[in-house]
Amino acid sequence: MTQDDARGIPAEAAQAVGGRKTIWVFTPSRTDSADLEFILVQRQALIQDAVERVRESALTEHKHHLLFVGPRGCGKTHLVTLIVSRLSQDETLADRLRIAWLSEDETCTTLLELIVKIHTALGKRYPNEYQDNSLDEAYDLKPDAALELVTRRLLSALGPRTLLVVTENLDALFEGLGDIGQKKLRAFIQENPKLSIVATAQRLVEDLSNRASPFFGFFQTEHLKTLNVDEANELLQKIAQLQGKDSVVEFLATSRGRSRVRALHHLSGGNHRIYIVLSQFITRDSIDALLGPFMKMADELTPYYQERIRWLPPLQRKIVEYLCSCEGTVSVKEIAKRLFTSPQTISSQLQDLREKGYVEANPRGRESLYEISEPLMRICIEVKDNQRLQPLRLLVDFLRVWYDDKELKTRLGEMVPASEAASYFSSAILRNDAEGNLRQQIILNDFQMSLPDKIGPVQSNRLLQDLRALPESAALAMQLWAEGKSAEAYQCFDELLSEQIDQSIRDGLCNQVARALFNRGLTHGQAGETQRETGDYTAVIGLAGAPVEHVARALVNRGAAYFNQGRLRESQLDFEALIGDMRSPLETVVYAQLALAELHFSEGRWREGFQAVENGLTRGETTQPPYRESAADLVGVVFSGGLGAEGRRDKVNELLRRYALHNALPTLGEAVVKHIGKVFRAGQPFPSADNLEGWAATWEQAAQSLPDFSLAIRLLRTGVDYVKAGGKDPGILLTLTGTERAIVEQSLGLS
């Protein structure tokens, strides 16, 4: 989205974002319509609906009147431009619709003046039908006669067609017409049902919302939403793509890029115009490319916002000015304190300001925190009060969000000393030194807001203190994880670990390189990126001087990854290499032995498999207490190995014998219960009832002489019966004691 059309702004106000493409910052109607379509976000359905309604107005007797309400900079002109563009390209409407797009900010105090403006707009678009001199004689007539003449000429040239009047700042137009002019316009529309209106307004003024006003309930009204974080990121990516900035597109798609847009969102308030202006800097290399258009924007808008504030009663004006000076949200109590009045008084005034569209409330627990609803108002007030020409705060904060401390200092060193750009980077560095990393603060505040209500303020504050000690990417990953965005969290961790790897390599810290590579491999594995996972493990294994424990863990994890990929020969070689290295840590050796047993089982090499089980259990007994690895996967291979009843019984008996010999029956019992829970959690279709019953019966028969395994059998039987019932009979679980039931419920994923 771009922003409101400001016809009359000189050509130098138009800013090229980069390359050949130009996105006009203040006059999007001058931007190529194809480019506007390309960068459109959020409002595709809204525009399509508007076009369809106008088409119906042109092709039927049913006329629609549309009003889009939103503050300056929210993309109203972009919206209107595309509506007009699509209608103009519709060949079925070529002789059914005429479009009069009125110039913005023109004052009309009478219906006569408005009709003349409509005729003039039609003349610019359809010069053969609406000649400029056709109304000359009206200027010699009295107002009533002139109105009758221009109306007749307008309707005559229109013929059977529908007239679409497009007007921006409808609130200002109605203010100029006054009550009498509005009533005459409403009567004109009723008497000549050929009109359809598409209008925009910055706010829903009394002329539109008062039940006694002529146009109350007349328009189908849509309140335009600001951009959310994802939409803002999409907009910036589209602008970069339009300019051929592939590297910027790629960066914005990363978790780091998204984190910067997330932080930037707090500065912009989701305002389209600010994103359009800031996008120029994102796609350029110099802040000089940003300062010009940004200052131009602030300069153009300052008089408007000053006038809006002057409209307010004194106390409301003071509230707005105070909120403009604040960097974040503020409580009612704090506003009252600063303005030397009571919270009750401030609360009532804030309610009125909310209705007028000046402020918005952000609930936090039992209280509401307030801020200015239009960030552009804050900027313009700062410009007005900025007598010492200090760098604009929002622009400084933008730099603090977009660059880390090292990048800020590097870029400052490349600038001309005492230049305007250098002053902005210096301010950003000083504020980060004094107040901390702004981007991380914003991310952590978002994370705090996402915490469950059951986490009280004390625990929340302690958690945030811990997170502030982490790198920014880790803090972002925590937030993404809390939001349920696991894939993005994994990517964020991946980038953090990649940074650690690069830095450790530069510092010559082999131990840290190995650790970071291994952790990144884990992250890739969790994200399902198996090739990158095994690549990182391979790098650890081949890293000269890597600690033995990291190499051992990398071998066992790569072997497991190969196994899951069906690369069984490579998997076996990794497990055997680990087992054969006497320096390998005990736990990795035991894991590798049982993993090797699973591999042999899966290929039907049962003798080799049981020997690997024996070796693992024997090795695990060399410590006190003995080290046991989970056998759930081993049990799963026996269950799904395609064995007949006799084959199953033999293998179950052998497992029980081996684990009993090494006093490890509790480990096997736990594995059996975990396995049936895994079967249930995998969801339907469940194994057949006969298959499940045969499985339970096999274990019951094999363990008859093993009283130490009786609890496991009881839990297995209950789990099997529950799965056979499709999980629809919770009464089955009630046959167990509370403690036993909790174990089964946890295994089934019910607790």
XYZ file of C-alpha atoms in Angstrom:
751
model
C 0.000 0.000 0.000
C 1.033 3.569 -0.516
C -0.636 6.660 0.805
C -2.968 9.581 0.173
C -2.788 11.408 -3.120
C -1.550 14.971 -2.656
C -2.084 16.469 -6.087
C -0.308 19.751 -6.403
C 2.888 18.621 -4.660
C 5.728 19.486 -7.030
C 7.427 16.769 -9.032
C 10.463 16.734 -6.781
C 8.307 15.216 -4.027
C 8.139 12.009 -6.044
C 10.749 9.543 -4.889
C 12.200 6.645 -6.828
C 12.657 3.709 -4.512
C 15.464 2.399 -6.688
C 16.284 1.284 -10.205
C 13.852 2.361 -12.910
C 10.698 1.891 -10.870
C 9.214 4.925 -9.143
C 6.703 4.733 -6.327
C 5.392 8.213 -5.682
C 5.460 8.832 -1.967
C 2.709 11.463 -1.909
C 0.876 10.860 -5.184
C 0.392 7.129 -5.762
C -2.071 7.911 -8.552
C 1.001 8.879 -10.608
C 2.624 5.514 -9.978
C 2.215 2.955 -12.733
C -0.963 1.025 -11.916
C 0.770 -2.282 -12.659
C 3.354 -1.439 -9.995
C 0.609 -0.528 -7.531
C -1.040 -3.874 -8.217
C 2.278 -5.639 -7.697
C 2.939 -4.158 -4.260
C -0.662 -4.446 -3.056
C -1.082 -6.263 0.235
C -3.970 -6.899 2.616
C -6.719 -5.274 0.546
C -7.112 -7.487 -2.515
C -10.563 -8.705 -1.469
C -11.660 -5.196 -0.459
C -10.759 -3.755 -3.864
C -12.359 -6.634 -5.722
C -15.587 -6.175 -3.772
C -15.592 -2.423 -4.483
C -15.068 -3.012 -8.209
C -17.915 -5.520 -8.313
C -20.266 -3.109 -6.558
C -19.451 -0.290 -8.960
C -19.930 -2.670 -11.901
C -23.362 -3.531 -10.541
C -24.088 0.188 -10.258
C -23.119 0.670 -13.911
C -24.988 -2.333 -15.284
C -28.160 -2.239 -13.155
C -30.472 0.207 -11.420
C -28.963 -0.703 -8.050
C -26.482 2.041 -7.114
C -23.778 1.595 -4.485
C -22.037 4.318 -2.481
C -18.763 3.318 -0.805
C -16.775 5.093 1.891
C -13.298 4.060 3.081
C -12.231 5.591 6.388
C -8.660 5.765 7.689
C -6.002 8.228 8.886
C -3.444 9.893 6.674
C -0.857 7.502 5.370
C -3.026 4.380 5.597
C -3.160 3.775 1.831
C -6.519 5.277 0.862
C -5.314 6.764 -2.442
C -3.578 3.515 -3.379
C -6.919 1.792 -2.846
C -8.895 4.307 -4.865
C -6.322 4.386 -7.666
C -6.585 0.646 -8.188
C -10.390 0.723 -8.093
C -10.401 3.382 -10.820
C -7.711 1.553 -12.795
C -9.560 -1.757 -12.819
C -12.845 -0.112 -13.764
C -11.164 1.828 -16.568
C -9.731 -1.368 -18.034
C -13.068 -3.197 -17.983
C -14.247 -3.171 -21.606
C -17.815 -4.079 -20.620
C -18.046 -0.712 -18.842
C -16.581 1.375 -21.662
C -19.967 2.810 -22.652
C -21.803 2.198 -19.392
C -19.726 4.174 -16.885
C -18.167 7.624 -16.673
C -15.657 8.384 -13.907
C -15.196 11.809 -12.332
C -12.186 11.742 -9.998
C -12.194 14.990 -8.089
C -8.963 16.686 -7.129
C -8.098 16.361 -3.449
C -8.476 19.284 -1.034
C -10.552 21.448 -3.398
C -13.134 23.459 -1.475
C -16.796 23.400 -2.447
C -19.287 25.433 -0.426
C -22.312 24.898 -2.679
C -23.817 22.141 -4.792
C -23.250 24.346 -7.853
C -19.505 24.415 -7.248
C -19.463 20.638 -6.761
C -21.323 19.961 -10.019
C -18.880 22.245 -11.868
C -15.939 20.354 -10.317
C -17.482 17.041 -11.426
C -17.944 18.388 -14.981
C -14.331 19.595 -15.040
C -13.047 16.191 -13.877
C -15.083 14.463 -16.576
C -13.658 16.856 -19.157
C -10.120 15.800 -18.294
C -10.963 12.121 -18.731
C -13.494 12.414 -21.600
C -12.627 15.648 -23.475
C -14.800 14.818 -26.508
C -17.929 14.518 -24.353
C -17.386 17.276 -21.788
C -15.887 20.410 -23.382
C -14.414 23.044 -21.106
C -16.391 25.875 -22.741
C -19.769 24.164 -22.491
C -20.426 25.805 -19.119
C -19.186 29.308 -19.976
C -22.636 30.871 -20.052
C -23.373 29.602 -16.542
C -20.979 32.142 -15.092
C -23.283 34.960 -16.245
C -26.317 33.522 -14.467
C -27.556 33.710 -10.912
C -26.689 30.692 -8.736
C -30.043 28.886 -9.032
C -30.181 29.309 -12.805
C -26.518 28.363 -13.143
C -27.120 25.197 -11.107
C -30.035 24.249 -13.349
C -27.884 24.799 -16.478
C -24.775 22.895 -15.386
C -26.911 20.038 -14.056
C -28.766 19.781 -17.361
C -25.536 19.853 -19.401
C -23.908 17.256 -17.156
C -26.830 14.830 -17.296
C -27.332 15.368 -21.014
C -23.755 14.419 -21.829
C -24.001 11.481 -19.430
C -27.047 10.018 -21.191
C -28.020 6.512 -19.976
C -24.627 5.917 -18.407
C -23.844 5.769 -14.686
C -21.685 8.502 -13.201
C -19.065 7.390 -10.684
C -17.847 10.250 -8.506
C -14.540 9.520 -6.785
C -13.682 11.957 -4.025
C -11.085 11.922 -1.299
C -11.400 13.688 2.045
C -15.180 13.457 1.989
C -15.201 14.772 5.548
C -13.615 18.030 4.352
C -16.001 18.217 1.371
C -19.059 17.862 3.596
C -17.683 20.417 6.012
C -17.446 22.889 3.142
C -20.952 22.172 1.878
C -22.503 22.535 5.306
C -25.927 21.251 6.219
C -27.750 23.079 3.411
C -25.320 21.933 0.726
C -25.441 18.360 1.968
C -29.229 18.312 1.831
C -29.194 19.644 -1.736
C -26.644 17.024 -2.758
C -28.716 14.237 -1.219
C -31.795 15.520 -3.049
C -29.840 15.696 -6.320
C -28.778 12.051 -5.969
C -32.333 10.927 -5.205
C -33.791 12.877 -8.124
C -31.137 11.618 -10.541
C -30.449 7.940 -9.704
C -27.468 7.761 -12.018
C -24.838 8.422 -9.396
C -22.476 6.061 -7.603
C -19.869 7.380 -5.152
C -16.506 6.016 -4.021
C -15.110 8.242 -1.291
C -12.462 8.315 1.402
C -12.354 10.138 4.700
C -9.786 10.494 7.444
C -12.378 10.035 10.147
C -16.103 9.445 10.531
C -17.142 13.015 11.363
C -20.527 14.024 12.693
C -21.743 14.810 9.174
C -21.519 11.069 8.509
C -22.286 9.552 11.910
C -25.062 11.784 13.281
C -28.512 10.285 12.814
C -29.875 13.716 11.958
C -27.374 14.331 9.132
C -28.539 14.009 5.484
C -26.030 11.235 4.735
C -26.406 9.133 7.869
C -26.492 5.469 6.799
C -26.017 6.449 3.148
C -22.590 4.897 2.571
C -21.361 1.350 2.875
C -18.469 2.175 5.190
C -15.193 0.260 5.527
C -12.660 1.205 8.199
C -9.223 0.505 6.776
C -6.898 -1.554 8.935
C -3.253 -0.841 9.490
C -0.686 -3.405 8.401
C 0.202 -6.223 10.729
C 3.793 -7.484 10.928
C 3.417 -10.158 8.245
C 1.678 -7.747 5.861
C 4.347 -5.110 6.444
C 7.048 -7.641 5.673
C 5.172 -8.677 2.536
C 4.920 -5.036 1.431
C 8.644 -4.418 1.926
C 9.506 -7.626 0.080
C 7.286 -6.661 -2.845
C 8.847 -3.220 -3.097
C 12.314 -4.750 -3.033
C 11.285 -7.307 -5.639
C 9.848 -4.554 -7.810
C 13.205 -2.802 -7.681
C 15.117 -5.999 -8.474
C 16.709 -6.068 -5.004
C 16.874 -9.856 -4.677
C 19.255 -9.743 -1.726
C 16.809 -7.552 0.205
C 13.940 -9.924 -0.607
C 15.986 -12.850 0.680
C 16.991 -10.966 3.830
C 13.415 -9.975 4.682
C 12.393 -13.625 4.358
C 14.839 -14.662 7.081
C 13.960 -14.698 10.751
C 16.417 -11.851 11.314
C 14.711 -9.787 8.642
C 11.309 -10.547 10.124
C 12.560 -9.609 13.568
C 13.616 -6.204 12.256
C 10.279 -5.648 10.576
C 8.565 -6.762 13.792
C 10.497 -4.122 15.718
C 9.997 -1.544 12.989
C 6.269 -2.179 13.241
C 6.273 -0.703 16.742
C 7.762 2.497 15.363
C 5.432 2.816 12.390
C 2.195 1.652 13.948
C 1.476 -0.269 10.738
C 1.248 2.986 8.767
C 1.615 2.402 5.014
C 3.219 5.735 4.244
C 5.999 5.258 6.788
C 6.798 1.842 5.338
C 6.880 3.263 1.817
C 9.309 5.975 2.883
C 11.471 3.653 4.973
C 11.550 1.092 2.172
C 13.679 3.551 0.242
C 16.390 3.213 2.846
C 16.056 -0.550 3.101
C 16.759 -0.829 -0.624
C 19.585 1.710 -0.686
C 23.022 1.880 0.867
C 23.000 5.424 2.237
C 20.860 7.096 4.856
C 20.998 10.218 2.700
C 18.460 8.433 0.498
C 16.072 8.335 3.443
C 16.509 11.739 5.063
C 15.217 13.723 2.097
C 11.857 12.008 1.570
C 11.339 11.518 5.291
C 11.862 15.203 6.077
C 9.687 16.104 3.095
C 6.901 13.912 4.423
C 7.127 15.446 7.897
C 7.221 18.969 6.489
C 4.165 18.402 4.294
C 2.086 16.891 7.081
C 3.032 19.105 10.023
C 0.511 21.919 9.283
C -2.289 19.384 8.982
C -1.566 17.750 12.324
C -1.033 21.091 14.029
C -4.486 22.129 12.858
C -6.028 18.877 14.047
C -4.599 19.387 17.529
C -5.815 23.003 17.612
C -9.362 21.741 17.084
C -9.278 19.990 20.469
C -10.327 21.387 23.870
C -7.338 22.460 26.024
C -7.106 19.353 28.249
C -7.446 16.966 25.322
C -4.816 18.970 23.473
C -2.447 18.572 26.426
C -3.096 14.822 26.544
C -2.299 14.442 22.850
C 0.834 16.559 23.088
C 2.037 14.548 26.095
C 1.408 11.212 24.365
C 3.281 12.502 21.308
C 6.303 13.086 23.547
C 6.196 9.528 24.920
C 8.038 6.690 23.242
C 5.667 3.919 24.305
C 2.259 3.313 25.788
C 1.255 5.175 28.957
C -1.234 4.375 31.717
C -4.115 6.643 32.729
C -2.506 7.102 36.130
C 0.776 8.277 34.613
C -0.967 10.734 32.255
C -2.955 12.168 35.184
C 0.230 12.518 37.226
C 2.074 14.348 34.463
C -0.840 16.699 33.748
C -1.675 17.399 37.419
C -5.231 16.152 37.277
C -7.265 13.147 38.402
C -7.295 9.749 36.702
C -11.096 9.968 36.472
C -10.887 13.178 34.479
C -8.178 11.806 32.190
C -10.107 8.585 31.640
C -13.213 10.422 30.409
C -11.125 12.633 28.101
C -9.289 9.628 26.693
C -12.595 7.975 25.901
C -13.593 11.031 23.868
C -10.208 11.080 22.127
C -10.613 7.410 21.216
C -13.956 8.158 19.584
C -12.351 11.008 17.649
C -9.555 8.708 16.463
C -6.662 10.472 18.189
C -5.600 7.730 20.617
C -5.915 3.988 20.969
C -5.952 1.746 24.015
C -3.893 -1.401 24.549
C -5.282 -3.636 27.300
C -2.801 -5.125 29.751
C -4.396 -7.102 32.524
C -6.952 -4.899 34.267
C -5.645 -1.599 32.904
C -5.306 0.021 29.500
C -2.210 1.694 28.135
C -2.681 4.569 25.696
C -0.735 5.857 22.713
C -1.253 8.125 19.731
C -3.151 6.265 17.011
C -1.262 7.992 14.183
C 2.540 7.794 14.453
C 2.816 10.542 11.839
C 1.248 12.943 14.332
C 4.053 12.179 16.800
C 6.664 12.867 14.120
C 5.116 16.164 13.104
C 4.804 17.390 16.694
C 8.469 16.541 17.172
C 9.335 18.570 14.076
C 7.384 21.531 15.447
C 9.138 21.383 18.817
C 12.544 20.536 17.432
C 14.062 24.007 17.745
C 17.599 22.695 18.232
C 17.401 20.566 15.075
C 18.097 17.331 16.929
C 17.746 14.132 14.855
C 14.151 12.934 14.612
C 13.529 10.257 17.223
C 11.652 7.852 14.973
C 14.418 7.933 12.402
C 17.054 7.341 15.070
C 15.020 4.436 16.443
C 14.671 3.055 12.930
C 18.468 2.848 12.717
C 18.580 1.177 16.148
C 16.129 -1.416 14.889
C 17.706 -2.006 11.499
C 21.376 -2.222 12.515
C 23.157 -3.823 15.425
C 25.759 -1.871 17.378
C 28.672 -3.117 15.299
C 27.007 -2.162 12.014
C 26.104 1.283 13.342
C 29.699 1.990 14.293
C 31.041 0.634 11.008
C 28.733 2.812 8.939
C 29.439 5.861 11.073
C 33.135 5.416 10.389
C 32.449 5.537 6.649
C 30.574 8.860 6.776
C 31.635 12.438 6.425
C 32.138 13.798 9.968
C 29.561 16.348 11.159
C 27.209 15.435 8.295
C 23.493 15.081 8.920
C 23.663 11.336 8.279
C 26.541 10.985 10.766
C 24.514 12.793 13.428
C 21.737 10.223 13.069
C 24.089 7.260 13.425
C 25.845 8.912 16.378
C 22.491 9.440 18.095
C 21.527 5.821 17.480
C 24.785 4.576 19.017
C 24.471 6.858 22.049
C 20.885 5.824 22.719
C 21.742 2.134 22.447
C 24.599 2.644 24.891
C 22.328 4.467 27.327
C 19.107 2.468 26.944
C 20.112 -0.918 25.538
C 19.311 -2.641 22.262
C 15.943 -1.323 21.113
C 15.153 -4.205 18.805
C 15.689 -6.762 21.556
C 13.595 -4.713 23.988
C 10.680 -4.664 21.561
C 10.952 -8.393 20.899
C 11.085 -9.202 24.593
C 8.123 -6.936 25.326
C 6.149 -8.796 22.669
C 7.215 -12.066 24.220
C 6.111 -10.852 27.645
C 2.681 -9.953 26.263
C 2.360 -13.482 24.849
C 3.048 -15.192 28.179
C 0.084 -17.031 29.746
C -1.879 -15.161 32.396
C -0.904 -17.759 35.014
C 2.676 -16.464 34.866
C 2.664 -13.620 37.340
C 4.632 -10.359 37.060
C 7.475 -11.568 39.304
C 8.112 -14.719 37.294
C 7.621 -12.783 34.061
C 10.215 -10.188 35.024
C 12.710 -12.864 36.061
C 12.222 -14.628 32.748
C 12.813 -11.406 30.830
C 15.992 -10.742 32.795
C 17.273 -14.152 31.764
C 16.320 -13.591 28.137
C 18.043 -10.222 28.012
C 21.301 -12.040 28.620
C 20.741 -14.072 25.450
C 21.605 -12.937 21.925
C 18.782 -11.155 20.141
C 18.123 -14.092 17.795
C 17.591 -16.415 20.759
C 15.094 -13.987 22.275
C 13.221 -13.831 18.969
C 13.214 -17.616 18.718
C 11.694 -17.819 22.210
C 8.919 -15.491 21.119
C 8.270 -17.418 17.900
C 8.133 -20.652 19.878
C 5.632 -19.098 22.307
C 3.477 -18.096 19.326
C 3.466 -21.663 18.030
C 5.655 -20.792 15.026
C 8.073 -23.677 15.464
C 9.415 -23.585 11.897
C 10.338 -19.908 12.226
C 11.828 -20.546 15.659
C 14.031 -23.304 14.225
C 15.178 -20.992 11.450
C 15.966 -18.297 13.979
C 18.043 -20.703 16.062
C 19.755 -21.836 12.870
C 20.833 -18.285 12.052
C 22.004 -17.695 15.608
C 24.116 -20.853 15.542
C 25.483 -19.951 12.109
C 26.665 -16.648 13.544
C 28.308 -18.480 16.436
C 30.060 -20.826 14.023
C 31.426 -17.972 11.920
C 32.588 -16.051 14.976
C 34.158 -19.129 16.592
C 36.041 -19.924 13.380
C 37.365 -16.363 13.260
C 38.412 -16.629 16.898
C 39.998 -20.061 16.392
C 37.817 -21.696 19.069
C 37.536 -25.276 17.821
C 35.481 -26.460 20.798
C 32.851 -23.780 20.252
C 32.767 -24.444 16.505
C 32.075 -28.137 17.129
C 29.359 -27.375 19.676
C 27.630 -24.842 17.448
C 27.807 -27.128 14.402
C 26.316 -29.976 16.412
C 23.502 -27.793 17.778
C 22.750 -26.453 14.328
C 22.549 -30.027 13.086
C 19.980 -30.732 15.798
C 18.007 -27.692 14.688
C 18.039 -28.828 11.066
C 16.899 -32.276 12.145
C 13.962 -30.844 14.115
C 13.003 -28.789 11.072
C 13.141 -31.869 8.802
C 16.134 -30.603 6.802
C 17.987 -33.921 6.756
C 20.694 -33.046 4.246
C 21.731 -29.941 6.167
C 21.503 -31.950 9.387
C 23.916 -34.658 8.221
C 26.143 -32.017 6.644
C 26.687 -30.323 10.008
C 27.365 -33.634 11.766
C 29.863 -34.525 9.047
C 31.592 -31.181 9.590
C 31.953 -31.943 13.305
C 33.320 -35.428 12.616
C 35.894 -34.056 10.184
C 36.869 -31.038 12.278
C 40.520 -31.252 13.302
C 40.875 -30.991 17.063
C 37.155 -31.396 17.756
C 36.480 -32.783 21.273
C 35.863 -36.533 21.386
C 32.443 -36.164 22.969
C 31.242 -33.889 20.144
C 32.549 -36.271 17.484
C 30.867 -39.215 19.232
C 27.533 -37.415 19.468
C 27.809 -36.339 15.833
C 28.501 -39.933 14.736
C 25.546 -41.359 16.631
C 23.193 -38.616 15.422
C 24.367 -38.880 11.826
C 23.935 -42.656 12.029
C 20.369 -42.153 13.275
C 19.695 -39.611 10.514
C 21.014 -42.024 7.871
C 18.808 -44.773 9.340
C 15.721 -42.562 9.074
C 16.649 -41.817 5.459
C 16.944 -45.522 4.644
C 20.715 -45.257 4.159
C 21.289 -48.352 6.307
C 24.845 -49.200 5.263
C 26.096 -45.696 6.071
C 24.149 -45.763 9.318
C 25.753 -49.048 10.365
C 29.257 -47.747 9.596
C 28.708 -44.700 11.825
C 27.449 -46.777 14.751
C 30.310 -49.273 14.412
C 32.906 -46.471 14.160
C 31.600 -44.960 17.374
C 31.494 -48.308 19.185
C 35.021 -49.119 18.053
C 36.487 -45.889 19.479
C 37.403 -46.653 23.073
C 37.423 -42.927 23.881
C 33.712 -42.573 23.130
C 31.517 -41.621 26.116
C 29.556 -44.488 27.639
C 26.083 -43.128 26.934
C 26.799 -42.682 23.233
C 28.191 -46.211 22.994
C 25.099 -47.728 24.646
C 22.843 -45.686 22.385
C 24.826 -46.782 19.324
C 24.607 -50.458 20.326
C 20.832 -50.334 20.703
C 20.506 -48.297 17.497
C 22.598 -50.933 15.724
C 20.320 -53.622 17.163
C 17.298 -51.775 15.771
C 18.983 -51.578 12.377
C 19.698 -55.325 12.361
C 16.139 -56.088 13.484
C 14.725 -53.969 10.670
C 16.669 -56.034 8.119
C 15.671 -59.375 9.680
C 19.123 -60.062 11.117
C 17.762 -61.027 14.504
C 20.840 -62.857 15.805
C 23.117 -59.856 15.143
C 20.493 -57.589 16.618
C 20.209 -59.464 19.889
C 23.981 -59.588 20.149
C 24.043 -55.779 19.846
C 21.383 -55.580 22.590
C 23.540 -57.799 24.774
C 26.605 -55.672 24.122
C 24.744 -52.477 24.966
C 23.298 -53.808 28.203
C 26.681 -55.211 29.218
C 28.440 -51.915 28.556
C 25.779 -50.026 30.464
C 26.341 -52.160 33.572
C 29.926 -50.929 33.942
C 28.739 -47.788 35.764
C 26.869 -47.276 39.031
C 24.009 -46.921 38.676
C 23.868 -48.843 35.382
C 23.181 -46.699 32.311
C 20.059 -47.749 30.417
C 18.923 -46.384 27.095
C 15.259 -46.431 26.030
C 14.185 -49.603 24.204
C 10.936 -48.196 22.774
C 12.236 -48.234 19.198
C 13.429 -51.825 19.570
C 9.969 -52.861 20.763
C 8.436 -50.958 17.841
C 10.520 -52.898 15.292
C 9.349 -56.207 16.776
C 5.716 -55.007 16.618
C 5.884 -53.870 12.990
C 8.384 -56.462 11.692
C 5.809 -58.564 9.828
C 6.342 -61.542 12.100
C 3.820 -64.331 12.588
C 2.488 -65.243 16.028
C 5.300 -67.690 16.672
C 7.984 -65.302 15.465
C 6.654 -62.524 17.672
C 6.583 -64.821 20.668
C 10.189 -65.886 20.119
C 11.456 -62.328 19.813
C 9.489 -61.080 22.833
C 10.779 -63.997 24.898
C 14.343 -63.218 23.869
C 13.981 -59.544 24.767
C 12.586 -60.441 28.154
C 15.403 -62.955 28.761
C 18.158 -60.478 27.848
C 16.759 -57.601 29.919
C 16.032 -59.886 32.899
C 19.585 -61.202 32.766
C 20.922 -57.656 33.157
C 18.317 -56.595 35.763
C 16.861 -54.146 33.249
C 13.199 -55.262 33.121
C 11.901 -51.851 34.311
C 13.557 -50.255 31.273
C 11.907 -52.784 28.930
C 8.541 -52.410 30.684
C 8.684 -48.649 30.252
C 9.493 -49.157 26.558
C 6.485 -51.435 26.026
C 4.092 -48.867 27.540
C 5.676 -45.992 25.613
C 5.333 -47.933 22.378
C 1.573 -48.488 22.696
C 1.218 -44.807 23.518
C 3.137 -43.957 20.357
C 0.783 -46.168 18.340
C -2.204 -44.246 19.689
C -0.651 -40.809 19.197
C 0.063 -41.663 15.549
C -3.694 -41.514 15.045
C -6.068 -43.429 12.839
C -6.108 -45.795 11.161
C -5.029 -47.815 14.189
C -3.678 -51.365 13.805
C -6.398 -53.986 13.631
C -7.988 -55.200 16.839
C -6.637 -58.724 16.167
C -3.114 -57.378 15.737
C -3.309 -55.378 18.971
C -4.870 -58.260 20.905
C -2.208 -60.676 19.674
C 0.499 -58.229 20.733
C -0.810 -57.898 24.288
C -1.379 -61.650 24.596
C 2.174 -62.378 23.458
C 3.658 -60.247 26.227
C 1.238 -61.622 28.825
C 2.199 -65.210 28.014
C 5.928 -64.494 27.825
C 6.016 -62.664 31.184
C 4.001 -65.164 33.217
C 7.065 -66.218 35.182
C 8.372 -62.665 35.635
C 6.525 -60.984 38.537
C 8.759 -57.905 38.199
C 7.138 -57.308 34.820
C 3.524 -57.590 36.011
C 2.979 -53.829 36.302
C 4.180 -53.274 32.753
C 1.839 -55.997 31.498
C -1.144 -54.451 33.323
C -0.406 -51.024 31.840
C 0.145 -52.509 28.378
C -3.183 -54.393 28.520
C -5.056 -51.230 29.494
C -3.356 -49.222 26.748
C -4.124 -51.867 24.120
C -7.795 -52.033 25.138
C -8.020 -48.240 24.971
C -6.532 -48.160 21.467
C -8.809 -51.009 20.323
C -11.757 -48.822 21.411
C -10.419 -45.984 19.282
C -9.795 -43.838 22.348
C -13.545 -43.371 22.796
C -14.040 -45.225 26.075
C -12.254 -43.410 28.936
C -13.827 -45.866 31.364
C -11.210 -48.424 30.304
C -8.533 -46.384 32.081
C -10.485 -46.426 35.338
C -9.484 -50.059 35.947
C -6.070 -48.703 37.021
C -5.112 -46.906 40.215
C -4.619 -43.165 40.019
C -0.839 -43.440 39.809
C -0.971 -46.190 37.181
C -3.610 -44.317 35.192
C -1.404 -41.220 35.120
C 1.433 -43.243 33.553
C -0.796 -44.600 30.791
C -2.452 -41.224 30.158
C 0.951 -39.605 29.787
C 2.037 -42.301 27.352
C -1.163 -41.910 25.316
C -0.761 -38.155 25.268
C -3.938 -37.558 27.279
C -2.382 -35.703 30.227
